[in-house]
Short mmCIF file of C-alpha atoms and ligand atoms in Angstrom, two decimals:
data_model
loop_
_atom_site.label_atom_id
_atom_site.label_comp_id
_atom_site.label_asym_id
_atom_site.label_seq_id
_atom_site.Cartn_x
_atom_site.Cartn_y
_atom_site.Cartn_z
CA MET A 1 37.67 -55.53 -10.48
CA THR A 2 37.35 -54.53 -13.77
CA MET A 3 33.60 -53.24 -14.80
CA GLY A 4 34.74 -54.81 -18.79
CA THR A 5 34.19 -52.34 -21.67
CA ALA A 6 31.33 -50.04 -22.74
CA LEU A 7 31.11 -50.47 -26.66
CA VAL A 8 29.62 -46.36 -27.15
CA THR A 9 28.07 -46.01 -30.71
CA GLY A 10 27.77 -41.77 -31.41
CA ALA A 11 30.38 -41.39 -29.60
CA SER A 12 32.26 -38.47 -32.02
CA SER A 13 30.09 -35.70 -30.02
CA GLY A 14 26.53 -35.04 -28.06
CA ILE A 15 24.97 -37.65 -25.93
CA GLY A 16 27.11 -40.61 -26.87
CA ALA A 17 30.32 -38.20 -26.49
CA ILE A 18 29.42 -37.25 -22.67
CA TYR A 19 28.15 -41.05 -21.75
CA ALA A 20 32.10 -42.31 -23.07
CA ASP A 21 33.56 -39.52 -20.39
CA ARG A 22 30.48 -40.35 -17.66
CA LEU A 23 31.27 -44.71 -18.40
CA ALA A 24 35.08 -44.28 -18.38
CA GLN A 25 35.14 -42.36 -14.76
CA ARG A 26 32.48 -45.40 -13.43
CA GLY A 27 35.08 -47.92 -14.38
CA TYR A 28 34.76 -49.27 -17.99
CA ASP A 29 37.17 -49.58 -20.68
CA LEU A 30 35.98 -48.21 -24.13
CA LEU A 31 35.75 -48.83 -27.42
CA LEU A 32 34.18 -45.70 -29.37
CA VAL A 33 32.17 -45.84 -32.73
CA ALA A 34 31.78 -42.93 -35.18
CA ARG A 35 32.76 -42.57 -38.75
CA ASN A 36 34.55 -39.57 -37.70
CA ALA A 37 37.94 -41.11 -36.55
CA GLU A 38 39.87 -37.27 -35.77
CA ARG A 39 37.58 -37.12 -32.98
CA LEU A 40 37.37 -40.23 -31.93
CA SER A 41 40.76 -40.37 -31.27
CA GLY A 42 40.73 -37.05 -29.70
CA LEU A 43 38.19 -38.44 -27.20
CA ALA A 44 39.76 -41.42 -26.84
CA ALA A 45 42.76 -39.42 -26.07
CA ARG A 46 41.19 -36.81 -23.16
CA ILE A 47 39.12 -39.56 -21.61
CA SER A 48 41.89 -42.03 -21.23
CA GLY A 49 44.51 -38.96 -19.76
CA ASP A 50 41.46 -37.85 -17.47
CA HIS A 51 40.18 -41.63 -16.16
CA GLY A 52 42.80 -43.61 -16.71
CA VAL A 53 41.01 -46.26 -18.93
CA ARG A 54 41.78 -48.82 -22.12
CA VAL A 55 40.22 -46.08 -25.02
CA GLU A 56 40.09 -47.98 -28.16
CA THR A 57 38.22 -46.49 -31.54
CA GLN A 58 36.46 -48.23 -34.32
CA PRO A 59 35.68 -45.93 -37.21
CA ALA A 60 32.28 -47.14 -38.97
CA ASP A 61 29.57 -45.72 -41.57
CA LEU A 62 26.74 -47.63 -39.23
CA ARG A 63 24.20 -46.62 -42.32
CA THR A 64 26.10 -50.13 -44.50
CA ALA A 65 25.89 -53.91 -43.78
CA GLU A 66 30.29 -53.67 -43.86
CA GLY A 67 30.56 -51.03 -40.89
CA ILE A 68 27.64 -52.85 -38.96
CA ALA A 69 29.45 -55.95 -39.26
CA GLY A 70 32.94 -54.27 -38.16
CA VAL A 71 31.16 -53.60 -35.07
CA THR A 72 29.03 -56.03 -34.69
CA ARG A 73 32.24 -58.78 -34.13
CA HIS A 74 32.94 -57.24 -30.71
CA LEU A 75 29.52 -57.63 -29.55
CA MET A 76 30.43 -61.91 -30.37
CA ASN A 77 31.19 -64.07 -27.66
CA GLY A 78 34.78 -63.94 -26.75
CA GLY A 79 35.23 -60.29 -26.37
CA GLY A 80 35.16 -58.02 -23.41
CA VAL A 81 31.95 -55.88 -24.40
CA THR A 82 29.83 -55.68 -20.69
CA MET A 83 27.52 -52.50 -21.55
CA LEU A 84 26.40 -51.34 -25.09
CA VAL A 85 25.47 -48.55 -25.96
CA ASN A 86 23.21 -47.28 -28.98
CA SER A 87 23.10 -43.44 -29.61
CA ALA A 88 24.39 -43.04 -33.03
CA GLY A 89 21.39 -41.49 -34.71
CA VAL A 90 20.13 -38.95 -37.57
CA ALA A 91 17.41 -36.34 -37.42
CA PRO A 92 15.97 -35.43 -40.53
CA ARG A 93 16.65 -32.28 -42.65
CA GLY A 94 12.92 -31.47 -42.56
CA SER A 95 9.20 -32.42 -42.55
CA PHE A 96 8.26 -36.42 -44.05
CA LEU A 97 6.82 -35.07 -46.59
CA GLY A 98 9.75 -32.93 -48.10
CA SER A 99 12.38 -34.89 -47.41
CA GLU A 100 13.90 -37.22 -50.02
CA LEU A 101 13.04 -40.98 -50.36
CA ALA A 102 16.39 -41.74 -50.09
CA ASP A 103 17.63 -39.54 -46.97
CA LEU A 104 14.26 -41.52 -44.80
CA SER A 105 15.74 -44.25 -46.04
CA GLU A 106 19.03 -43.80 -44.22
CA LEU A 107 17.46 -42.05 -41.51
CA VAL A 108 15.98 -45.96 -40.87
CA ASP A 109 19.12 -48.05 -41.63
CA LEU A 110 21.37 -45.95 -39.40
CA ASN A 111 18.59 -45.41 -36.55
CA VAL A 112 16.78 -48.23 -36.33
CA VAL A 113 18.46 -51.36 -38.72
CA ALA A 114 22.30 -50.57 -36.96
CA LEU A 115 20.72 -50.26 -33.84
CA HIS A 116 18.18 -53.01 -34.47
CA ASP A 117 21.23 -56.14 -35.29
CA LEU A 118 23.31 -53.93 -32.56
CA THR A 119 21.39 -54.99 -29.64
CA ALA A 120 20.85 -58.39 -31.34
CA ALA A 121 24.20 -59.76 -31.39
CA ALA A 122 24.83 -58.02 -27.38
CA ALA A 123 21.54 -59.46 -26.31
CA GLN A 124 22.58 -62.28 -27.38
CA THR A 125 25.63 -62.63 -26.35
CA PHE A 126 25.13 -61.28 -22.94
CA ALA A 127 22.02 -63.61 -22.33
CA THR A 128 24.95 -66.67 -23.24
CA ARG A 129 27.50 -64.85 -20.15
CA ARG A 130 24.22 -63.53 -18.27
CA ASN A 131 25.97 -60.49 -17.59
CA GLY A 132 25.24 -57.42 -19.81
CA ALA A 133 23.50 -54.23 -20.02
CA ILE A 134 21.96 -52.56 -23.30
CA ILE A 135 21.35 -48.57 -23.50
CA ASN A 136 19.48 -47.16 -26.14
CA ILE A 137 18.75 -43.58 -26.92
CA SER A 138 14.76 -42.88 -28.50
CA SER A 139 13.49 -39.77 -27.57
CA ALA A 140 10.21 -38.70 -26.18
CA VAL A 141 8.61 -37.73 -29.57
CA ALA A 142 8.36 -41.45 -29.93
CA LEU A 143 5.50 -41.02 -27.33
CA MET A 144 3.94 -38.15 -29.17
CA PRO A 145 4.25 -39.35 -33.22
CA GLU A 146 1.45 -36.94 -34.40
CA HIS A 147 4.63 -33.77 -34.01
CA PHE A 148 7.41 -34.90 -35.80
CA ASN A 149 8.61 -36.51 -38.53
CA ALA A 150 7.21 -40.09 -39.38
CA SER A 151 10.13 -41.46 -39.98
CA TYR A 152 11.65 -40.40 -37.04
CA VAL A 153 9.33 -40.68 -34.76
CA ALA A 154 8.63 -44.36 -35.91
CA SER A 155 12.25 -45.10 -36.05
CA LYS A 156 12.07 -43.93 -31.84
CA ALA A 157 8.86 -45.97 -31.17
CA PHE A 158 10.76 -49.04 -32.82
CA VAL A 159 13.55 -48.09 -30.16
CA LEU A 160 11.47 -47.96 -27.46
CA GLY A 161 9.64 -50.96 -28.64
CA MET A 162 12.81 -52.97 -28.91
CA THR A 163 14.38 -51.96 -25.44
CA GLN A 164 10.64 -53.20 -23.84
CA ALA A 165 10.59 -56.38 -25.24
CA LEU A 166 14.15 -56.90 -24.82
CA ALA A 167 14.20 -55.58 -20.91
CA ALA A 168 11.28 -58.64 -20.38
CA ASP A 169 12.55 -61.38 -22.23
CA LEU A 170 16.27 -61.26 -20.35
CA SER A 171 14.57 -60.46 -16.85
CA ALA A 172 15.86 -63.92 -16.39
CA CYS A 173 19.61 -63.85 -17.76
CA ASN A 174 21.02 -60.88 -15.83
CA VAL A 175 20.74 -58.74 -18.89
CA ARG A 176 19.89 -55.27 -17.93
CA LEU A 177 18.09 -53.04 -20.78
CA GLN A 178 16.87 -49.42 -20.68
CA ALA A 179 15.79 -46.79 -23.17
CA VAL A 180 16.24 -43.46 -22.33
CA LEU A 181 13.88 -40.68 -24.19
CA PRO A 182 15.41 -37.67 -24.62
CA GLY A 183 13.72 -34.45 -24.96
CA LEU A 184 15.25 -31.84 -27.03
CA THR A 185 18.85 -31.94 -25.96
CA ARG A 186 21.78 -29.44 -27.06
CA THR A 187 23.77 -30.62 -29.01
CA GLU A 188 24.76 -30.97 -32.83
CA ILE A 189 22.01 -32.91 -34.07
CA PHE A 190 20.17 -29.69 -34.56
CA ASP A 191 23.14 -28.35 -36.89
CA ARG A 192 22.79 -31.13 -38.53
CA ALA A 193 19.80 -31.40 -39.54
CA GLY A 194 19.81 -27.42 -40.21
CA ILE A 195 17.70 -26.85 -37.35
CA SER A 196 18.91 -23.52 -34.90
CA LEU A 197 18.50 -23.70 -31.68
CA ASN A 198 17.91 -20.16 -31.84
CA ALA A 199 14.51 -21.47 -32.90
CA ILE A 200 13.46 -23.46 -29.71
CA ASP A 201 12.47 -22.65 -25.82
CA PRO A 202 15.53 -22.68 -23.78
CA GLU A 203 12.81 -24.27 -21.28
CA MET A 204 12.44 -26.99 -23.84
CA LEU A 205 15.89 -27.22 -24.31
CA MET A 206 18.36 -29.64 -21.95
CA GLU A 207 22.25 -29.59 -21.87
CA ALA A 208 23.88 -32.98 -22.94
CA ALA A 209 25.66 -32.96 -19.70
CA GLU A 210 22.71 -32.61 -17.46
CA LEU A 211 20.89 -35.50 -19.29
CA VAL A 212 23.41 -38.13 -19.42
CA ASP A 213 23.71 -38.05 -15.79
CA ALA A 214 20.16 -38.00 -15.01
CA ALA A 215 19.51 -41.47 -17.36
CA LEU A 216 22.41 -43.23 -15.81
CA ALA A 217 20.77 -41.87 -12.51
CA GLY A 218 17.70 -43.89 -14.14
CA PHE A 219 19.65 -47.04 -14.53
CA ASP A 220 21.44 -47.04 -11.41
CA LEU A 221 17.41 -46.98 -9.82
CA GLY A 222 16.41 -49.85 -12.06
CA GLU A 223 14.53 -47.59 -14.71
CA THR A 224 13.78 -49.50 -17.76
CA VAL A 225 12.19 -46.39 -19.64
CA THR A 226 14.29 -43.19 -18.85
CA ILE A 227 12.34 -40.05 -18.76
CA PRO A 228 15.48 -37.39 -17.70
CA SER A 229 12.73 -34.23 -17.60
CA LEU A 230 10.11 -36.47 -16.17
CA PRO A 231 9.09 -34.30 -12.27
CA ASP A 232 6.53 -37.02 -11.57
CA VAL A 233 7.73 -41.01 -13.03
CA GLY A 234 3.56 -41.70 -11.76
CA LEU A 235 2.76 -40.04 -14.87
CA TRP A 236 4.37 -42.99 -16.96
CA GLU A 237 3.72 -45.61 -14.67
CA GLU A 238 -0.26 -44.66 -15.55
CA MET A 239 0.16 -44.95 -19.13
CA GLU A 240 2.17 -48.15 -18.86
CA ARG A 241 -0.79 -49.78 -16.89
CA ALA A 242 -3.51 -48.21 -19.15
CA ARG A 243 -1.31 -50.48 -21.82
CA THR A 244 -1.78 -53.37 -19.03
CA THR A 245 -5.00 -52.70 -18.89
CA LEU A 246 -5.87 -53.23 -22.71
CA ALA A 247 -3.94 -56.34 -23.09
CA PRO A 248 -7.03 -58.68 -22.45
CA HIS A 249 -9.10 -57.27 -24.90
CA LEU A 250 -5.73 -57.23 -27.73
CA SER A 251 -6.53 -60.42 -29.20
CA LEU A 252 -10.27 -62.25 -29.20
CA ARG A 253 -12.06 -64.70 -31.11
CA THR A 254 -15.05 -62.51 -32.50
CA ALA A 255 -14.91 -59.21 -32.95
CA ALA A 256 -16.42 -56.09 -30.89
CA ALA A 257 -19.52 -56.13 -30.71
CA ARG A 258 -19.51 -52.10 -31.46
CA PHE A 259 -18.69 -52.65 -35.08
CA GLY A 260 -22.01 -54.74 -35.30
CA LEU A 261 -21.30 -57.11 -37.77
CA ARG A 262 -23.82 -59.73 -35.32
CA ALA A 263 -27.00 -59.19 -35.55
CA GLY A 264 -28.91 -58.75 -31.92
N1 LIG B 1 19.85 -33.89 -29.16
C1 LIG B 1 18.25 -33.97 -29.40
O1 LIG B 1 17.17 -32.87 -28.75
C2 LIG B 1 17.84 -35.38 -29.07
C3 LIG B 1 16.33 -36.05 -28.21
C4 LIG B 1 16.33 -36.70 -28.68
C5 LIG B 1 16.61 -37.94 -29.52
N2 LIG B 1 17.97 -37.73 -29.64
C6 LIG B 1 18.91 -38.88 -29.81
O2 LIG B 1 20.24 -38.75 -28.83
C7 LIG B 1 21.16 -39.77 -30.35
C8 LIG B 1 22.20 -38.77 -30.36
O3 LIG B 1 22.03 -37.48 -30.57
P1 LIG B 1 22.70 -36.59 -30.75
O4 LIG B 1 21.82 -35.08 -29.97
O5 LIG B 1 24.21 -36.48 -29.31
O6 LIG B 1 23.17 -35.72 -31.97
P2 LIG B 1 24.65 -35.39 -32.43
O7 LIG B 1 25.98 -34.82 -31.57
O8 LIG B 1 24.68 -35.07 -33.50
O9 LIG B 1 24.98 -37.13 -32.11
C9 LIG B 1 25.21 -37.99 -33.38
C10 LIG B 1 26.02 -38.90 -33.10
O10 LIG B 1 25.54 -40.35 -34.61
C11 LIG B 1 26.89 -40.10 -35.09
N3 LIG B 1 26.76 -41.05 -36.16
C12 LIG B 1 25.99 -39.60 -37.03
N4 LIG B 1 25.89 -40.61 -38.68
C13 LIG B 1 26.39 -41.97 -38.27
C14 LIG B 1 26.72 -43.02 -39.41
N5 LIG B 1 25.92 -43.06 -40.55
N6 LIG B 1 27.61 -43.76 -38.30
C15 LIG B 1 27.88 -43.82 -37.30
N7 LIG B 1 27.69 -42.87 -36.77
C16 LIG B 1 27.05 -41.90 -36.92
C17 LIG B 1 27.26 -39.30 -35.35
O11 LIG B 1 29.37 -39.45 -35.22
P3 LIG B 1 30.12 -39.22 -36.95
O12 LIG B 1 28.95 -38.12 -37.93
O13 LIG B 1 31.52 -38.90 -36.07
O14 LIG B 1 28.91 -40.32 -37.53
C18 LIG B 1 27.76 -37.99 -33.38
O15 LIG B 1 28.80 -38.98 -32.73
C19 LIG B 1 20.56 -39.90 -31.34
O16 LIG B 1 19.92 -40.97 -31.46
C20 LIG B 1 18.92 -38.83 -31.60
O17 LIG B 1 18.00 -39.30 -32.23
C21 LIG B 1 18.72 -36.44 -29.41
#
């Protein structure tokens, strides 16, 4: 029985390249997306040799509308894609205040707009087919917005929010969604952002293979949100409970008494 095709963005390096390998090991054919055509072809040859699956590549710049459209068409009905992994993403080169607006905007184009469009196309197709899975790579910084570049943390909070919303929306359609929240993970993302890995506490740095293997184990366990380094999942569940407790108070006819709008 075939697993169908997994479309993996950001497959030319780091987390996406490991997903490609592990999903091929699980029997998926692959469609690999990133800008670097040569690296994609090299990886495709290695993976098809190692695992005997069909691997195709689609070089695309996902910061552009054309790049997104070229990939989205594979996610429309009729294509054999049954899993989407959104791993393509960039980290900022420096602080928010020290960044050029154009660079922050390009980060949002890739981390938010491209991920949104591919996820939306896949979600609609998979829901119609009543089969499929979407894995979105967010980041642990989505939970710690005060500590990092605002555009980056907000982009990763978007990924988390979109994934949680769709998980609820599509649960009746046999479509699985998972957001993965890596902490610091050894990949090229640091080089690309001009950050030396030597500046990072090794106790906080996970290997990319371990990250992906843990994330896939979380997927197998049915988790919607997976934090690969979190030893006690109860802490996450506690946070989710607190969020649910807020719900009945978030939209009411009157403002809260603590603002003193009404006498008495
Ligand atoms: N490493 C970490 O510490 C960490 C922590 C939390 C979250 N994450 C997230 O994990 C995801 C994967 O990152 P990584 O750590 O594996 O970094 P990486 O090794 O730099 O991989 C990034 C991938 O995205 C692709 N990419 C970059 N710009 C692109 C564009 N304009 N169009 C299409 N593809 C593009 C890159 O390939 P090309 O250059 O060939 O296009 C590469 O395949 C990202 O979303 C990142 O935000 C990483």
